[in-house]
PDB file of C-alpha atoms in Angstrom:
ATOM      1  CA  UNK A  30     195.120 -85.410 143.468  1.00  0.00           C
ATOM      2  CA  UNK A  31     198.740 -84.927 142.243  1.00  0.00           C
ATOM      3  CA  UNK A  32     200.279 -82.538 144.683  1.00  0.00           C
ATOM      4  CA  UNK A  33     204.011 -82.418 145.458  1.00  0.00           C
ATOM      5  CA  UNK A  34     203.388 -82.247 149.216  1.00  0.00           C
ATOM      6  CA  UNK A  35     205.188 -84.674 151.513  1.00  0.00           C
ATOM      7  CA  UNK A  36     203.280 -87.881 152.342  1.00  0.00           C
ATOM      8  CA  UNK A  37     204.080 -90.837 154.567  1.00  0.00           C
ATOM      9  CA  UNK A  38     204.534 -93.130 151.568  1.00  0.00           C
ATOM     10  CA  UNK A  39     206.896 -90.663 149.963  1.00  0.00           C
ATOM     11  CA  UNK A  40     209.006 -90.549 153.124  1.00  0.00           C
ATOM     12  CA  UNK A  41     209.230 -94.388 153.113  1.00  0.00           C
ATOM     13  CA  UNK A  42     210.251 -94.395 149.428  1.00  0.00           C
ATOM     14  CA  UNK A  43     212.873 -91.729 150.066  1.00  0.00           C
ATOM     15  CA  UNK A  44     214.351 -93.617 153.005  1.00  0.00           C
ATOM     16  CA  UNK A  45     214.393 -96.860 151.016  1.00  0.00           C
ATOM     17  CA  UNK A  46     216.222 -95.126 148.125  1.00  0.00           C
ATOM     18  CA  UNK A  47     218.650 -93.571 150.621  1.00  0.00           C
ATOM     19  CA  UNK A  48     219.566 -96.894 152.197  1.00  0.00           C
ATOM     20  CA  UNK A  49     219.719 -98.604 148.769  1.00  0.00           C
ATOM     21  CA  UNK A  50     222.075 -95.990 147.355  1.00  0.00           C
ATOM     22  CA  UNK A  51     224.381 -96.200 150.394  1.00  0.00           C
ATOM     23  CA  UNK A  52     224.393 -99.947 150.108  1.00  0.00           C
ATOM     24  CA  UNK A  53     225.181 -99.761 146.407  1.00  0.00           C
ATOM     25  CA  UNK A  54     227.989 -97.272 146.993  1.00  0.00           C
ATOM     26  CA  UNK A  55     229.557 -99.465 149.721  1.00  0.00           C
ATOM     27  CA  UNK A  56     229.248-102.492 147.515  1.00  0.00           C
ATOM     28  CA  UNK A  57     231.042-100.625 144.688  1.00  0.00           C
ATOM     29  CA  UNK A  58     233.833 -99.512 146.996  1.00  0.00           C
ATOM     30  CA  UNK A  59     234.343-103.056 148.334  1.00  0.00           C
ATOM     31  CA  UNK A  60     234.395-104.435 144.830  1.00  0.00           C
ATOM     32  CA  UNK A  61     236.938-101.852 143.665  1.00  0.00           C
ATOM     33  CA  UNK A  62     239.288-101.877 146.598  1.00  0.00           C
ATOM     34  CA  UNK A  63     239.275-105.238 148.389  1.00  0.00           C
ATOM     35  CA  UNK A  64     241.972-107.512 146.864  1.00  0.00           C
ATOM     36  CA  UNK A  65     240.812-110.400 144.733  1.00  0.00           C
ATOM     37  CA  UNK A  66     242.416-113.000 147.014  1.00  0.00           C
ATOM     38  CA  UNK A  67     240.444-111.806 150.022  1.00  0.00           C
ATOM     39  CA  UNK A  68     237.227-111.995 147.927  1.00  0.00           C
ATOM     40  CA  UNK A  69     238.082-115.516 146.707  1.00  0.00           C
ATOM     41  CA  UNK A  70     238.688-116.683 150.298  1.00  0.00           C
ATOM     42  CA  UNK A  71     235.216-115.404 151.214  1.00  0.00           C
ATOM     43  CA  UNK A  72     233.807-117.559 148.376  1.00  0.00           C
ATOM     44  CA  UNK A  73     232.876-114.589 146.039  1.00  0.00           C
ATOM     45  CA  UNK A  74     234.691-115.884 142.917  1.00  0.00           C
ATOM     46  CA  UNK A  75     232.298-114.853 140.175  1.00  0.00           C
ATOM     47  CA  UNK A  76     232.289-111.019 140.534  1.00  0.00           C
ATOM     48  CA  UNK A  77     233.114-108.972 137.434  1.00  0.00           C
ATOM     49  CA  UNK A  78     236.702-107.907 136.657  1.00  0.00           C
ATOM     50  CA  UNK A  79     237.990-104.913 138.618  1.00  0.00           C
ATOM     51  CA  UNK A  80     238.798-103.367 135.231  1.00  0.00           C
ATOM     52  CA  UNK A  81     235.128-102.403 135.035  1.00  0.00           C
ATOM     53  CA  UNK A  82     235.177-100.441 138.304  1.00  0.00           C
ATOM     54  CA  UNK A  83     237.288 -97.889 136.429  1.00  0.00           C
ATOM     55  CA  UNK A  84     235.921 -98.425 132.920  1.00  0.00           C
ATOM     56  CA  UNK A  85     232.257 -97.842 133.695  1.00  0.00           C
ATOM     57  CA  UNK A  86     232.609 -94.358 135.272  1.00  0.00           C
ATOM     58  CA  UNK A  87     234.938 -93.408 132.413  1.00  0.00           C
ATOM     59  CA  UNK A  88     232.347 -94.484 129.840  1.00  0.00           C
ATOM     60  CA  UNK A  89     229.577 -92.721 131.758  1.00  0.00           C
ATOM     61  CA  UNK A  90     231.469 -89.400 131.772  1.00  0.00           C
ATOM     62  CA  UNK A  91     232.297 -89.592 128.135  1.00  0.00           C
ATOM     63  CA  UNK A  92     228.730 -90.328 127.267  1.00  0.00           C
ATOM     64  CA  UNK A  93     227.558 -87.274 129.250  1.00  0.00           C
ATOM     65  CA  UNK A  94     230.015 -85.112 127.366  1.00  0.00           C
ATOM     66  CA  UNK A  95     229.006 -86.517 124.047  1.00  0.00           C
ATOM     67  CA  UNK A  96     225.365 -86.128 125.007  1.00  0.00           C
ATOM     68  CA  UNK A  97     225.673 -82.371 125.273  1.00  0.00           C
ATOM     69  CA  UNK A  98     227.188 -82.198 121.798  1.00  0.00           C
ATOM     70  CA  UNK A  99     224.721 -84.709 120.406  1.00  0.00           C
ATOM     71  CA  UNK A 100     221.702 -82.774 121.690  1.00  0.00           C
ATOM     72  CA  UNK A 101     223.022 -79.552 120.158  1.00  0.00           C
ATOM     73  CA  UNK A 102     223.581 -81.378 116.834  1.00  0.00           C
ATOM     74  CA  UNK A 103     220.137 -83.015 116.823  1.00  0.00           C
ATOM     75  CA  UNK A 104     218.577 -79.579 117.440  1.00  0.00           C
ATOM     76  CA  UNK A 105     220.470 -78.105 114.488  1.00  0.00           C
ATOM     77  CA  UNK A 106     219.519 -80.988 112.250  1.00  0.00           C
ATOM     78  CA  UNK A 107     215.810 -80.795 112.955  1.00  0.00           C
ATOM     79  CA  UNK A 108     215.597 -77.062 112.383  1.00  0.00           C
ATOM     80  CA  UNK A 109     213.660 -76.640 109.186  1.00  0.00           C
ATOM     81  CA  UNK A 110     215.893 -75.395 106.313  1.00  0.00           C
ATOM     82  CA  UNK A 111     215.169 -72.002 104.821  1.00  0.00           C
ATOM     83  CA  UNK A 112     213.577 -73.488 101.694  1.00  0.00           C
ATOM     84  CA  UNK A 113     210.987 -75.659 103.459  1.00  0.00           C
ATOM     85  CA  UNK A 114     207.325 -74.924 103.692  1.00  0.00           C
ATOM     86  CA  UNK A 115     207.337 -75.633 107.457  1.00  0.00           C
ATOM     87  CA  UNK A 116     208.654 -72.100 107.961  1.00  0.00           C
ATOM     88  CA  UNK A 117     205.421 -70.797 106.534  1.00  0.00           C
ATOM     89  CA  UNK A 118     202.654 -73.219 107.410  1.00  0.00           C
ATOM     90  CA  UNK A 119     201.926 -76.703 108.589  1.00  0.00           C
ATOM     91  CA  UNK A 120     199.190 -79.332 108.666  1.00  0.00           C
ATOM     92  CA  UNK A 121     197.523 -77.841 111.612  1.00  0.00           C
ATOM     93  CA  UNK A 122     197.064 -74.315 110.285  1.00  0.00           C
ATOM     94  CA  UNK A 123     193.378 -73.441 110.143  1.00  0.00           C
ATOM     95  CA  UNK A 124     192.236 -72.514 106.735  1.00  0.00           C
ATOM     96  CA  UNK A 125     190.249 -69.309 106.034  1.00  0.00           C
ATOM     97  CA  UNK A 126     187.075 -69.090 108.127  1.00  0.00           C
ATOM     98  CA  UNK A 127     183.933 -69.054 105.989  1.00  0.00           C
ATOM     99  CA  UNK A 128     181.901 -67.212 108.640  1.00  0.00           C
ATOM    100  CA  UNK A 129     180.837 -63.730 107.710  1.00  0.00           C
ATOM    101  CA  UNK A 130     182.323 -60.823 109.636  1.00  0.00           C
ATOM    102  CA  UNK A 131     179.777 -59.579 112.226  1.00  0.00           C
ATOM    103  CA  UNK A 132     179.966 -56.141 113.694  1.00  0.00           C
ATOM    104  CA  UNK A 133     181.138 -55.907 117.342  1.00  0.00           C
ATOM    105  CA  UNK A 134     181.904 -59.598 117.503  1.00  0.00           C
ATOM    106  CA  UNK A 135     185.336 -61.072 118.020  1.00  0.00           C
ATOM    107  CA  UNK A 136     186.550 -62.397 114.652  1.00  0.00           C
ATOM    108  CA  UNK A 137     186.888 -66.132 114.402  1.00  0.00           C
ATOM    109  CA  UNK A 138     190.205 -67.637 115.270  1.00  0.00           C
ATOM    110  CA  UNK A 139     192.426 -68.509 112.198  1.00  0.00           C
ATOM    111  CA  UNK A 140     196.028 -68.532 111.131  1.00  0.00           C
ATOM    112  CA  UNK A 141     196.765 -65.292 109.243  1.00  0.00           C
ATOM    113  CA  UNK A 142     198.541 -66.097 106.008  1.00  0.00           C
ATOM    114  CA  UNK A 143     202.069 -64.829 105.734  1.00  0.00           C
ATOM    115  CA  UNK A 144     201.173 -62.615 102.657  1.00  0.00           C
ATOM    116  CA  UNK A 145     198.599 -60.741 104.767  1.00  0.00           C
ATOM    117  CA  UNK A 146     201.062 -60.310 107.667  1.00  0.00           C
ATOM    118  CA  UNK A 147     203.647 -58.948 105.283  1.00  0.00           C
ATOM    119  CA  UNK A 148     201.284 -56.495 103.746  1.00  0.00           C
ATOM    120  CA  UNK A 149     200.356 -55.215 107.173  1.00  0.00           C
ATOM    121  CA  UNK A 150     203.924 -54.856 108.388  1.00  0.00           C
ATOM    122  CA  UNK A 151     205.844 -53.628 105.438  1.00  0.00           C
ATOM    123  CA  UNK A 152     203.512 -51.884 102.947  1.00  0.00           C
ATOM    124  CA  UNK A 153     201.975 -48.906 104.828  1.00  0.00           C
ATOM    125  CA  UNK A 154     203.911 -45.660 104.239  1.00  0.00           C
ATOM    126  CA  UNK A 155     205.089 -44.056 107.490  1.00  0.00           C
TER     127      UNK A 155
ATOM    128  CA  UNK B  11     218.820 -46.269  88.470  1.00  0.00           C
ATOM    129  CA  UNK B  12     220.336 -45.847  91.938  1.00  0.00           C
ATOM    130  CA  UNK B  13     222.746 -47.880  94.000  1.00  0.00           C
ATOM    131  CA  UNK B  14     222.377 -47.606  97.695  1.00  0.00           C
ATOM    132  CA  UNK B  15     224.689 -49.070 100.432  1.00  0.00           C
ATOM    133  CA  UNK B  16     223.227 -51.401 103.006  1.00  0.00           C
ATOM    134  CA  UNK B  17     224.574 -54.098 105.433  1.00  0.00           C
ATOM    135  CA  UNK B  18     224.292 -57.857 105.319  1.00  0.00           C
ATOM    136  CA  UNK B  19     223.103 -59.877 108.282  1.00  0.00           C
ATOM    137  CA  UNK B  20     226.713 -60.354 109.410  1.00  0.00           C
ATOM    138  CA  UNK B  21     227.614 -56.652 109.080  1.00  0.00           C
ATOM    139  CA  UNK B  22     229.448 -56.751 105.786  1.00  0.00           C
ATOM    140  CA  UNK B  23     228.706 -53.773 103.430  1.00  0.00           C
ATOM    141  CA  UNK B  24     226.524 -54.640 100.402  1.00  0.00           C
ATOM    142  CA  UNK B  25     224.891 -52.459  97.725  1.00  0.00           C
ATOM    143  CA  UNK B  26     221.457 -52.664  96.187  1.00  0.00           C
ATOM    144  CA  UNK B  27     220.919 -51.468  92.667  1.00  0.00           C
ATOM    145  CA  UNK B  28     217.352 -50.770  91.697  1.00  0.00           C
ATOM    146  CA  UNK B  29     216.473 -50.391  87.987  1.00  0.00           C
ATOM    147  CA  UNK B  30     213.102 -49.824  86.443  1.00  0.00           C
ATOM    148  CA  UNK B  31     213.147 -50.973  82.797  1.00  0.00           C
ATOM    149  CA  UNK B  32     209.467 -50.301  82.209  1.00  0.00           C
ATOM    150  CA  UNK B  33     206.129 -50.000  83.984  1.00  0.00           C
ATOM    151  CA  UNK B  34     205.938 -53.673  84.676  1.00  0.00           C
ATOM    152  CA  UNK B  35     209.627 -54.761  84.725  1.00  0.00           C
ATOM    153  CA  UNK B  36     212.029 -54.147  87.632  1.00  0.00           C
ATOM    154  CA  UNK B  37     215.519 -55.390  88.211  1.00  0.00           C
ATOM    155  CA  UNK B  38     216.999 -55.463  91.718  1.00  0.00           C
ATOM    156  CA  UNK B  39     220.606 -56.502  92.120  1.00  0.00           C
ATOM    157  CA  UNK B  40     222.494 -56.978  95.369  1.00  0.00           C
ATOM    158  CA  UNK B  41     226.311 -56.849  95.191  1.00  0.00           C
ATOM    159  CA  UNK B  42     228.113 -58.894  97.747  1.00  0.00           C
ATOM    160  CA  UNK B  43     231.338 -57.779  99.472  1.00  0.00           C
ATOM    161  CA  UNK B  44     234.393 -58.597  97.566  1.00  0.00           C
ATOM    162  CA  UNK B  45     236.992 -61.182  98.568  1.00  0.00           C
ATOM    163  CA  UNK B  46     239.176 -59.461 101.107  1.00  0.00           C
ATOM    164  CA  UNK B  47     242.917 -59.456 100.541  1.00  0.00           C
ATOM    165  CA  UNK B  48     243.599 -59.953 104.264  1.00  0.00           C
ATOM    166  CA  UNK B  49     241.521 -63.093 104.518  1.00  0.00           C
ATOM    167  CA  UNK B  50     243.077 -64.485 101.305  1.00  0.00           C
ATOM    168  CA  UNK B  51     246.618 -63.840 102.537  1.00  0.00           C
ATOM    169  CA  UNK B  52     245.733 -65.268 106.040  1.00  0.00           C
ATOM    170  CA  UNK B  53     244.443 -68.536 104.557  1.00  0.00           C
ATOM    171  CA  UNK B  54     247.416 -68.829 102.144  1.00  0.00           C
ATOM    172  CA  UNK B  55     249.994 -68.148 104.884  1.00  0.00           C
ATOM    173  CA  UNK B  56     248.322 -70.658 107.206  1.00  0.00           C
ATOM    174  CA  UNK B  57     248.340 -73.383 104.620  1.00  0.00           C
ATOM    175  CA  UNK B  58     251.950 -72.671 103.605  1.00  0.00           C
ATOM    176  CA  UNK B  59     253.144 -72.516 107.183  1.00  0.00           C
ATOM    177  CA  UNK B  60     251.514 -75.868 107.898  1.00  0.00           C
ATOM    178  CA  UNK B  61     253.149 -77.334 104.758  1.00  0.00           C
ATOM    179  CA  UNK B  62     256.571 -75.967 105.787  1.00  0.00           C
ATOM    180  CA  UNK B  63     256.081 -77.452 109.224  1.00  0.00           C
ATOM    181  CA  UNK B  64     255.299 -80.835 107.552  1.00  0.00           C
ATOM    182  CA  UNK B  65     258.370 -80.464 105.327  1.00  0.00           C
ATOM    183  CA  UNK B  66     260.620 -79.799 108.321  1.00  0.00           C
ATOM    184  CA  UNK B  67     259.275 -82.911 109.997  1.00  0.00           C
ATOM    185  CA  UNK B  68     259.345 -85.184 106.977  1.00  0.00           C
ATOM    186  CA  UNK B  69     262.227 -83.828 104.878  1.00  0.00           C
ATOM    187  CA  UNK B  70     260.125 -84.413 101.776  1.00  0.00           C
ATOM    188  CA  UNK B  71     260.090 -81.435  99.367  1.00  0.00           C
ATOM    189  CA  UNK B  72     256.899 -82.802  97.606  1.00  0.00           C
ATOM    190  CA  UNK B  73     254.926 -81.354 100.552  1.00  0.00           C
ATOM    191  CA  UNK B  74     255.808 -77.794  99.552  1.00  0.00           C
ATOM    192  CA  UNK B  75     254.881 -78.270  95.916  1.00  0.00           C
ATOM    193  CA  UNK B  76     251.732 -80.007  96.916  1.00  0.00           C
ATOM    194  CA  UNK B  77     250.828 -77.072  99.271  1.00  0.00           C
ATOM    195  CA  UNK B  78     251.221 -74.578  96.341  1.00  0.00           C
ATOM    196  CA  UNK B  79     249.153 -76.744  94.067  1.00  0.00           C
ATOM    197  CA  UNK B  80     246.370 -77.166  96.663  1.00  0.00           C
ATOM    198  CA  UNK B  81     246.302 -73.435  97.346  1.00  0.00           C
ATOM    199  CA  UNK B  82     245.885 -72.582  93.609  1.00  0.00           C
ATOM    200  CA  UNK B  83     243.300 -75.247  92.912  1.00  0.00           C
ATOM    201  CA  UNK B  84     241.358 -74.376  96.131  1.00  0.00           C
ATOM    202  CA  UNK B  85     241.308 -70.705  95.187  1.00  0.00           C
ATOM    203  CA  UNK B  86     240.040 -71.483  91.692  1.00  0.00           C
ATOM    204  CA  UNK B  87     237.372 -73.791  93.065  1.00  0.00           C
ATOM    205  CA  UNK B  88     236.334 -71.254  95.671  1.00  0.00           C
ATOM    206  CA  UNK B  89     235.995 -68.470  93.121  1.00  0.00           C
ATOM    207  CA  UNK B  90     234.061 -70.578  90.622  1.00  0.00           C
ATOM    208  CA  UNK B  91     231.710 -72.447  92.871  1.00  0.00           C
ATOM    209  CA  UNK B  92     231.397 -70.697  96.202  1.00  0.00           C
ATOM    210  CA  UNK B  93     232.022 -66.933  96.078  1.00  0.00           C
ATOM    211  CA  UNK B  94     229.029 -65.118  94.789  1.00  0.00           C
ATOM    212  CA  UNK B  95     229.614 -61.675  93.418  1.00  0.00           C
ATOM    213  CA  UNK B  96     226.162 -60.425  92.676  1.00  0.00           C
ATOM    214  CA  UNK B  97     222.600 -61.780  93.082  1.00  0.00           C
ATOM    215  CA  UNK B  98     219.875 -60.194  90.999  1.00  0.00           C
ATOM    216  CA  UNK B  99     216.090 -60.453  90.763  1.00  0.00           C
ATOM    217  CA  UNK B 100     214.315 -59.523  87.533  1.00  0.00           C
ATOM    218  CA  UNK B 101     210.481 -59.227  87.976  1.00  0.00           C
ATOM    219  CA  UNK B 102     208.488 -59.040  84.723  1.00  0.00           C
ATOM    220  CA  UNK B 103     204.857 -58.586  85.320  1.00  0.00           C
ATOM    221  CA  UNK B 104     202.641 -61.290  83.636  1.00  0.00           C
ATOM    222  CA  UNK B 105     205.729 -63.211  82.544  1.00  0.00           C
ATOM    223  CA  UNK B 106     207.685 -64.388  85.533  1.00  0.00           C
ATOM    224  CA  UNK B 107     210.587 -63.869  87.872  1.00  0.00           C
ATOM    225  CA  UNK B 108     214.220 -64.509  87.009  1.00  0.00           C
ATOM    226  CA  UNK B 109     216.864 -65.040  89.737  1.00  0.00           C
ATOM    227  CA  UNK B 110     220.501 -64.773  88.683  1.00  0.00           C
ATOM    228  CA  UNK B 111     223.640 -65.468  90.761  1.00  0.00           C
ATOM    229  CA  UNK B 112     226.951 -64.460  89.219  1.00  0.00           C
ATOM    230  CA  UNK B 113     230.122 -65.966  90.786  1.00  0.00           C
ATOM    231  CA  UNK B 114     233.424 -64.290  91.188  1.00  0.00           C
ATOM    232  CA  UNK B 115     234.983 -66.257  88.295  1.00  0.00           C
ATOM    233  CA  UNK B 116     232.258 -64.882  85.923  1.00  0.00           C
ATOM    234  CA  UNK B 117     230.014 -67.874  86.004  1.00  0.00           C
ATOM    235  CA  UNK B 118     226.256 -67.090  86.103  1.00  0.00           C
ATOM    236  CA  UNK B 119     223.522 -69.341  87.146  1.00  0.00           C
ATOM    237  CA  UNK B 120     219.933 -68.423  86.404  1.00  0.00           C
ATOM    238  CA  UNK B 121     216.520 -69.665  87.424  1.00  0.00           C
ATOM    239  CA  UNK B 122     213.272 -68.622  85.883  1.00  0.00           C
ATOM    240  CA  UNK B 123     209.901 -69.038  87.576  1.00  0.00           C
ATOM    241  CA  UNK B 124     206.762 -68.287  85.479  1.00  0.00           C
ATOM    242  CA  UNK B 125     204.126 -65.998  86.871  1.00  0.00           C
ATOM    243  CA  UNK B 126     201.499 -68.731  86.978  1.00  0.00           C
ATOM    244  CA  UNK B 127     203.463 -70.597  89.654  1.00  0.00           C
ATOM    245  CA  UNK B 128     204.259 -67.551  91.764  1.00  0.00           C
ATOM    246  CA  UNK B 129     201.853 -67.043  94.653  1.00  0.00           C
ATOM    247  CA  UNK B 130     203.599 -64.230  96.366  1.00  0.00           C
ATOM    248  CA  UNK B 131     206.911 -62.687  97.298  1.00  0.00           C
ATOM    249  CA  UNK B 132     207.204 -62.368 101.131  1.00  0.00           C
ATOM    250  CA  UNK B 133     209.711 -61.543 103.801  1.00  0.00           C
ATOM    251  CA  UNK B 134     209.981 -64.617 106.045  1.00  0.00           C
ATOM    252  CA  UNK B 135     211.780 -65.014 109.294  1.00  0.00           C
ATOM    253  CA  UNK B 136     213.435 -68.356 110.187  1.00  0.00           C
ATOM    254  CA  UNK B 137     216.077 -69.837 112.387  1.00  0.00           C
ATOM    255  CA  UNK B 138     219.451 -70.143 110.639  1.00  0.00           C
ATOM    256  CA  UNK B 139     222.491 -71.365 112.513  1.00  0.00           C
ATOM    257  CA  UNK B 140     221.677 -69.990 116.035  1.00  0.00           C
ATOM    258  CA  UNK B 141     220.315 -66.757 114.548  1.00  0.00           C
ATOM    259  CA  UNK B 142     216.827 -65.638 113.471  1.00  0.00           C
ATOM    260  CA  UNK B 143     217.153 -63.875 110.138  1.00  0.00           C
ATOM    261  CA  UNK B 144     214.775 -62.119 107.781  1.00  0.00           C
ATOM    262  CA  UNK B 145     215.010 -63.409 104.202  1.00  0.00           C
ATOM    263  CA  UNK B 146     213.076 -62.758 101.052  1.00  0.00           C
ATOM    264  CA  UNK B 147     211.420 -65.698  99.468  1.00  0.00           C
ATOM    265  CA  UNK B 148     209.089 -66.544  96.577  1.00  0.00           C
ATOM    266  CA  UNK B 149     206.116 -68.707  97.492  1.00  0.00           C
ATOM    267  CA  UNK B 150     205.151 -71.081  94.714  1.00  0.00           C
ATOM    268  CA  UNK B 151     201.689 -72.489  94.340  1.00  0.00           C
ATOM    269  CA  UNK B 152     200.353 -75.630  92.711  1.00  0.00           C
ATOM    270  CA  UNK B 153     198.210 -74.656  89.723  1.00  0.00           C
ATOM    271  CA  UNK B 154     195.495 -76.983  91.045  1.00  0.00           C
ATOM    272  CA  UNK B 155     195.533 -75.625  94.585  1.00  0.00           C
ATOM    273  CA  UNK B 156     195.749 -71.837  94.678  1.00  0.00           C
ATOM    274  CA  UNK B 157     195.369 -71.693  98.475  1.00  0.00           C
ATOM    275  CA  UNK B 158     198.303 -73.795  99.451  1.00  0.00           C
ATOM    276  CA  UNK B 159     202.023 -73.170  99.327  1.00  0.00           C
ATOM    277  CA  UNK B 160     203.820 -75.924  97.368  1.00  0.00           C
ATOM    278  CA  UNK B 161     207.400 -74.626  97.580  1.00  0.00           C
ATOM    279  CA  UNK B 162     209.491 -71.870  99.145  1.00  0.00           C
ATOM    280  CA  UNK B 163     212.390 -70.400  97.146  1.00  0.00           C
ATOM    281  CA  UNK B 164     214.692 -68.268  99.290  1.00  0.00           C
ATOM    282  CA  UNK B 165     216.398 -65.376  97.591  1.00  0.00           C
ATOM    283  CA  UNK B 166     219.701 -63.521  98.262  1.00  0.00           C
ATOM    284  CA  UNK B 167     221.053 -66.446 100.151  1.00  0.00           C
ATOM    285  CA  UNK B 168     224.715 -65.517 100.122  1.00  0.00           C
ATOM    286  CA  UNK B 169     224.411 -61.776 100.495  1.00  0.00           C
ATOM    287  CA  UNK B 170     221.710 -61.999 103.245  1.00  0.00           C
ATOM    288  CA  UNK B 171     220.621 -58.327 103.315  1.00  0.00           C
ATOM    289  CA  UNK B 172     219.107 -56.861 106.436  1.00  0.00           C
ATOM    290  CA  UNK B 173     215.498 -55.868 106.891  1.00  0.00           C
ATOM    291  CA  UNK B 174     215.764 -52.280 105.496  1.00  0.00           C
ATOM    292  CA  UNK B 175     217.097 -53.549 102.166  1.00  0.00           C
ATOM    293  CA  UNK B 176     214.560 -56.381 102.096  1.00  0.00           C
ATOM    294  CA  UNK B 177     211.655 -53.989 102.699  1.00  0.00           C
ATOM    295  CA  UNK B 178     212.706 -51.940  99.682  1.00  0.00           C
ATOM    296  CA  UNK B 179     212.920 -55.056  97.423  1.00  0.00           C
ATOM    297  CA  UNK B 180     209.578 -56.240  98.859  1.00  0.00           C
ATOM    298  CA  UNK B 181     207.745 -53.033  98.094  1.00  0.00           C
ATOM    299  CA  UNK B 182     209.168 -52.971  94.576  1.00  0.00           C
ATOM    300  CA  UNK B 183     208.042 -56.563  93.919  1.00  0.00           C
ATOM    301  CA  UNK B 184     204.628 -56.012  95.406  1.00  0.00           C
ATOM    302  CA  UNK B 185     203.972 -53.093  93.102  1.00  0.00           C
ATOM    303  CA  UNK B 186     204.425 -55.326  90.126  1.00  0.00           C
ATOM    304  CA  UNK B 187     202.604 -58.316  91.543  1.00  0.00           C
ATOM    305  CA  UNK B 188     199.600 -56.231  92.335  1.00  0.00           C
ATOM    306  CA  UNK B 189     199.236 -55.476  88.659  1.00  0.00           C
ATOM    307  CA  UNK B 190     198.414 -59.039  87.797  1.00  0.00           C
ATOM    308  CA  UNK B 191     195.297 -58.845  90.049  1.00  0.00           C
ATOM    309  CA  UNK B 192     193.906 -55.807  88.216  1.00  0.00           C
ATOM    310  CA  UNK B 193     195.082 -56.904  84.781  1.00  0.00           C
ATOM    311  CA  UNK B 194     192.522 -58.959  82.779  1.00  0.00           C
ATOM    312  CA  UNK B 195     193.070 -62.719  83.036  1.00  0.00           C
ATOM    313  CA  UNK B 196     194.414 -63.949  79.676  1.00  0.00           C
ATOM    314  CA  UNK B 197     194.339 -67.721  80.286  1.00  0.00           C
TER     315      UNK B 197
END
């Protein structure tokens, strides 16, 4: 159904994107380098200022750099602090199973409370 | 009463003092590393060099006196509000748990949690500033909901002992907390 194999439609999309991106790049070069008077004589008087041909790439690069730092900061901010209950449990933790323990059957799936885990790890004498 | 050396999570040497006052009362105190002379002189020299640089640029001698003033006030504020000298945990079975932090200037701040609110004392692991650390914490319960955890109180926040020290404190606390299960309920 959803395989990444090449298909004829995908080849056409790829070629259309390839032509489109080359066209966009050539248009950007023409806008940045061709003098304004030549553009006016061709009748293209309402194109944006050439200032933006330099400003937009600069804005983009600074945004990418800030994005790295921003992502790092957002990660640090959404880490639960040491005194929050989210380090111990959450709304989806299954409560104690009420089923009785049957011999030779796999026990029911549940979240083991942290007190029990601690007792198992740290209390037995070596 | 013994005092044993351990290490904090960042490698600084700390000491754990374990006192048993009675069968159901234990006191565990962790002493944090002292303020190092080399870091104090490094910070003071940096601030004063920066102030001297500003003085050379601006020819204003108030910068130098301001730098001295800032250093003194900053040191006093640091010793009184930030630098913790010792953190202690006093567990009294059937009464409660008392957590005391004493600062380098002599100030002590105390919190008492009564035993009815204490669900358990556990060693939890959590992410803290690009590290995963073990820390001891008291789990508090709502009186109306004995199965749920209402609050988590982390202990030994500024000394941050490593797991070997925490295991010793944990075993000591569990011995006292187990007594309240076998003791007759009084309320």
